[in-house]
Amino acid sequence: MIKKILDVLIDHPIITSILVADFFILLLHKPPVLFSVIMLGALMAICMYLGQKAAIFK
């Protein structure tokens, strides 16, 4: 299961780097509310995209 997740993350390096950067910006900084809501929406969209590409339970 972990191997499938890592394979998807390695296959999409640009999306993975955006995911990591977005996550740490939201975790470590205090951006304005509207900007953080937009970033949270982008984070959820990226997670759903990568989860769909992984298809772990098929």
Coordinates of N, CA and C in Angstrom, one line a residue:
M1 N 0.8 -1.2 0.0 CA 0.0 0.0 0.0 C 0.9 1.3 0.0
I2 N 1.9 1.3 0.8 CA 2.8 2.4 0.9 C 3.5 2.6 -0.4
K3 N 3.9 1.4 -1.0 CA 4.6 1.5 -2.3 C 3.8 2.1 -3.4
K4 N 2.5 1.8 -3.4 CA 1.6 2.4 -4.4 C 1.5 3.9 -4.3
I5 N 1.4 4.4 -3.0 CA 1.3 5.8 -2.7 C 2.6 6.5 -3.1
L6 N 3.8 5.9 -2.8 CA 5.1 6.5 -3.2 C 5.3 6.5 -4.7
D7 N 4.8 5.5 -5.4 CA 4.9 5.4 -6.8 C 4.1 6.6 -7.5
V8 N 2.9 6.8 -7.0 CA 2.1 8.0 -7.5 C 2.8 9.3 -7.2
L9 N 3.4 9.5 -6.0 CA 4.0 10.7 -5.7 C 5.3 10.9 -6.5
I10 N 6.0 9.8 -6.8 CA 7.2 9.9 -7.6 C 6.9 10.2 -9.1
D11 N 5.8 9.6 -9.6 CA 5.3 9.8 -11.0 C 4.9 11.2 -11.3
H12 N 4.4 11.9 -10.3 CA 3.9 13.3 -10.5 C 4.7 14.3 -9.6
P13 N 6.0 14.6 -10.0 CA 6.8 15.4 -9.1 C 6.4 16.8 -8.9
I14 N 5.8 17.4 -10.0 CA 5.4 18.8 -9.8 C 4.2 19.0 -8.9
I15 N 3.2 18.1 -9.1 CA 2.0 18.1 -8.2 C 2.4 17.8 -6.8
T16 N 3.4 16.8 -6.6 CA 3.8 16.5 -5.2 C 4.5 17.7 -4.6
S17 N 5.3 18.4 -5.3 CA 6.0 19.6 -4.7 C 5.0 20.7 -4.4
I18 N 4.0 20.9 -5.2 CA 3.0 21.8 -4.9 C 2.2 21.4 -3.6
L19 N 1.9 20.1 -3.5 CA 1.2 19.6 -2.4 C 2.0 19.8 -1.1
V20 N 3.3 19.5 -1.1 CA 4.1 19.7 0.1 C 4.3 21.1 0.4
A21 N 4.5 22.0 -0.5 CA 4.7 23.4 -0.3 C 3.4 24.0 0.3
D22 N 2.3 23.7 -0.3 CA 1.0 24.2 0.2 C 0.7 23.7 1.6
F23 N 1.0 22.5 1.9 CA 0.7 21.9 3.2 C 1.6 22.6 4.3
F24 N 2.9 22.8 4.0 CA 3.7 23.5 5.0 C 3.5 25.0 5.1
I25 N 3.0 25.6 4.0 CA 2.6 27.0 4.2 C 1.4 27.1 5.1
L26 N 0.4 26.3 4.9 CA -0.7 26.3 5.8 C -0.4 25.9 7.2
L27 N 0.5 25.0 7.3 CA 0.9 24.5 8.7 C 1.7 25.5 9.5
L28 N 2.7 26.1 8.8 CA 3.7 26.9 9.6 C 3.4 28.4 9.6
H29 N 2.6 28.9 8.6 CA 2.4 30.3 8.5 C 0.9 30.7 8.8
K30 N 0.7 31.9 9.0 CA -0.7 32.4 9.2 C -1.1 33.3 8.1
P31 N -1.5 32.8 6.9 CA -1.9 33.6 5.8 C -3.3 34.3 6.1
P32 N -3.6 35.3 5.3 CA -5.0 35.9 5.5 C -6.1 34.8 5.2
V33 N -7.2 35.0 5.8 CA -8.3 34.0 5.8 C -8.7 33.6 4.4
L34 N -8.9 34.6 3.5 CA -9.4 34.3 2.2 C -8.3 33.5 1.4
F35 N -7.1 33.9 1.6 CA -6.0 33.2 0.9 C -5.8 31.7 1.5
S36 N -6.0 31.6 2.8 CA -5.9 30.2 3.3 C -7.1 29.3 2.9
V37 N -8.3 29.9 2.7 CA -9.4 29.1 2.2 C -9.1 28.6 0.8
I38 N -8.6 29.5 0.0 CA -8.2 29.1 -1.4 C -7.1 28.1 -1.4
M39 N -6.2 28.2 -0.6 CA -5.1 27.2 -0.5 C -5.6 25.9 0.1
L40 N -6.5 25.9 1.0 CA -7.1 24.7 1.5 C -7.9 24.0 0.4
G41 N -8.6 24.7 -0.4 CA -9.4 24.1 -1.5 C -8.4 23.5 -2.5
A42 N -7.3 24.2 -2.8 CA -6.3 23.6 -3.7 C -5.7 22.4 -3.1
L43 N -5.4 22.4 -1.8 CA -4.8 21.2 -1.2 C -5.8 20.0 -1.2
M44 N -7.1 20.2 -1.0 CA -8.0 19.2 -1.1 C -8.2 18.6 -2.5
A45 N -8.1 19.5 -3.5 CA -8.2 19.1 -4.9 C -7.0 18.3 -5.3
I46 N -5.8 18.7 -4.9 CA -4.6 17.9 -5.2 C -4.6 16.5 -4.5
C47 N -5.1 16.5 -3.3 CA -5.2 15.2 -2.6 C -6.2 14.3 -3.3
M48 N -7.3 14.8 -3.7 CA -8.3 14.0 -4.4 C -7.7 13.5 -5.7
Y49 N -7.0 14.3 -6.5 CA -6.4 13.9 -7.7 C -5.4 12.8 -7.5
L50 N -4.5 13.0 -6.6 CA -3.5 12.0 -6.3 C -4.1 10.7 -5.8
G51 N -5.1 10.8 -5.0 CA -5.8 9.6 -4.5 C -6.5 8.8 -5.6
Q52 N -7.1 9.6 -6.6 CA -7.7 8.9 -7.7 C -6.6 8.2 -8.6
K53 N -5.5 8.8 -8.7 CA -4.4 8.2 -9.5 C -3.8 7.0 -8.8
A54 N -3.8 7.0 -7.5 CA -3.2 5.9 -6.7 C -4.1 4.7 -6.8
A55 N -5.4 4.8 -6.7 CA -6.4 3.7 -6.7 C -5.9 2.5 -5.9
I56 N -5.7 2.8 -4.6 CA -5.1 1.8 -3.8 C -5.9 0.5 -3.6
F57 N -7.2 0.7 -3.5 CA -8.1 -0.5 -3.1 C -8.7 -1.1 -4.3
K58 N -8.1 -1.0 -5.5 CA -8.6 -1.7 -6.7 C -7.9 -3.0 -6.9

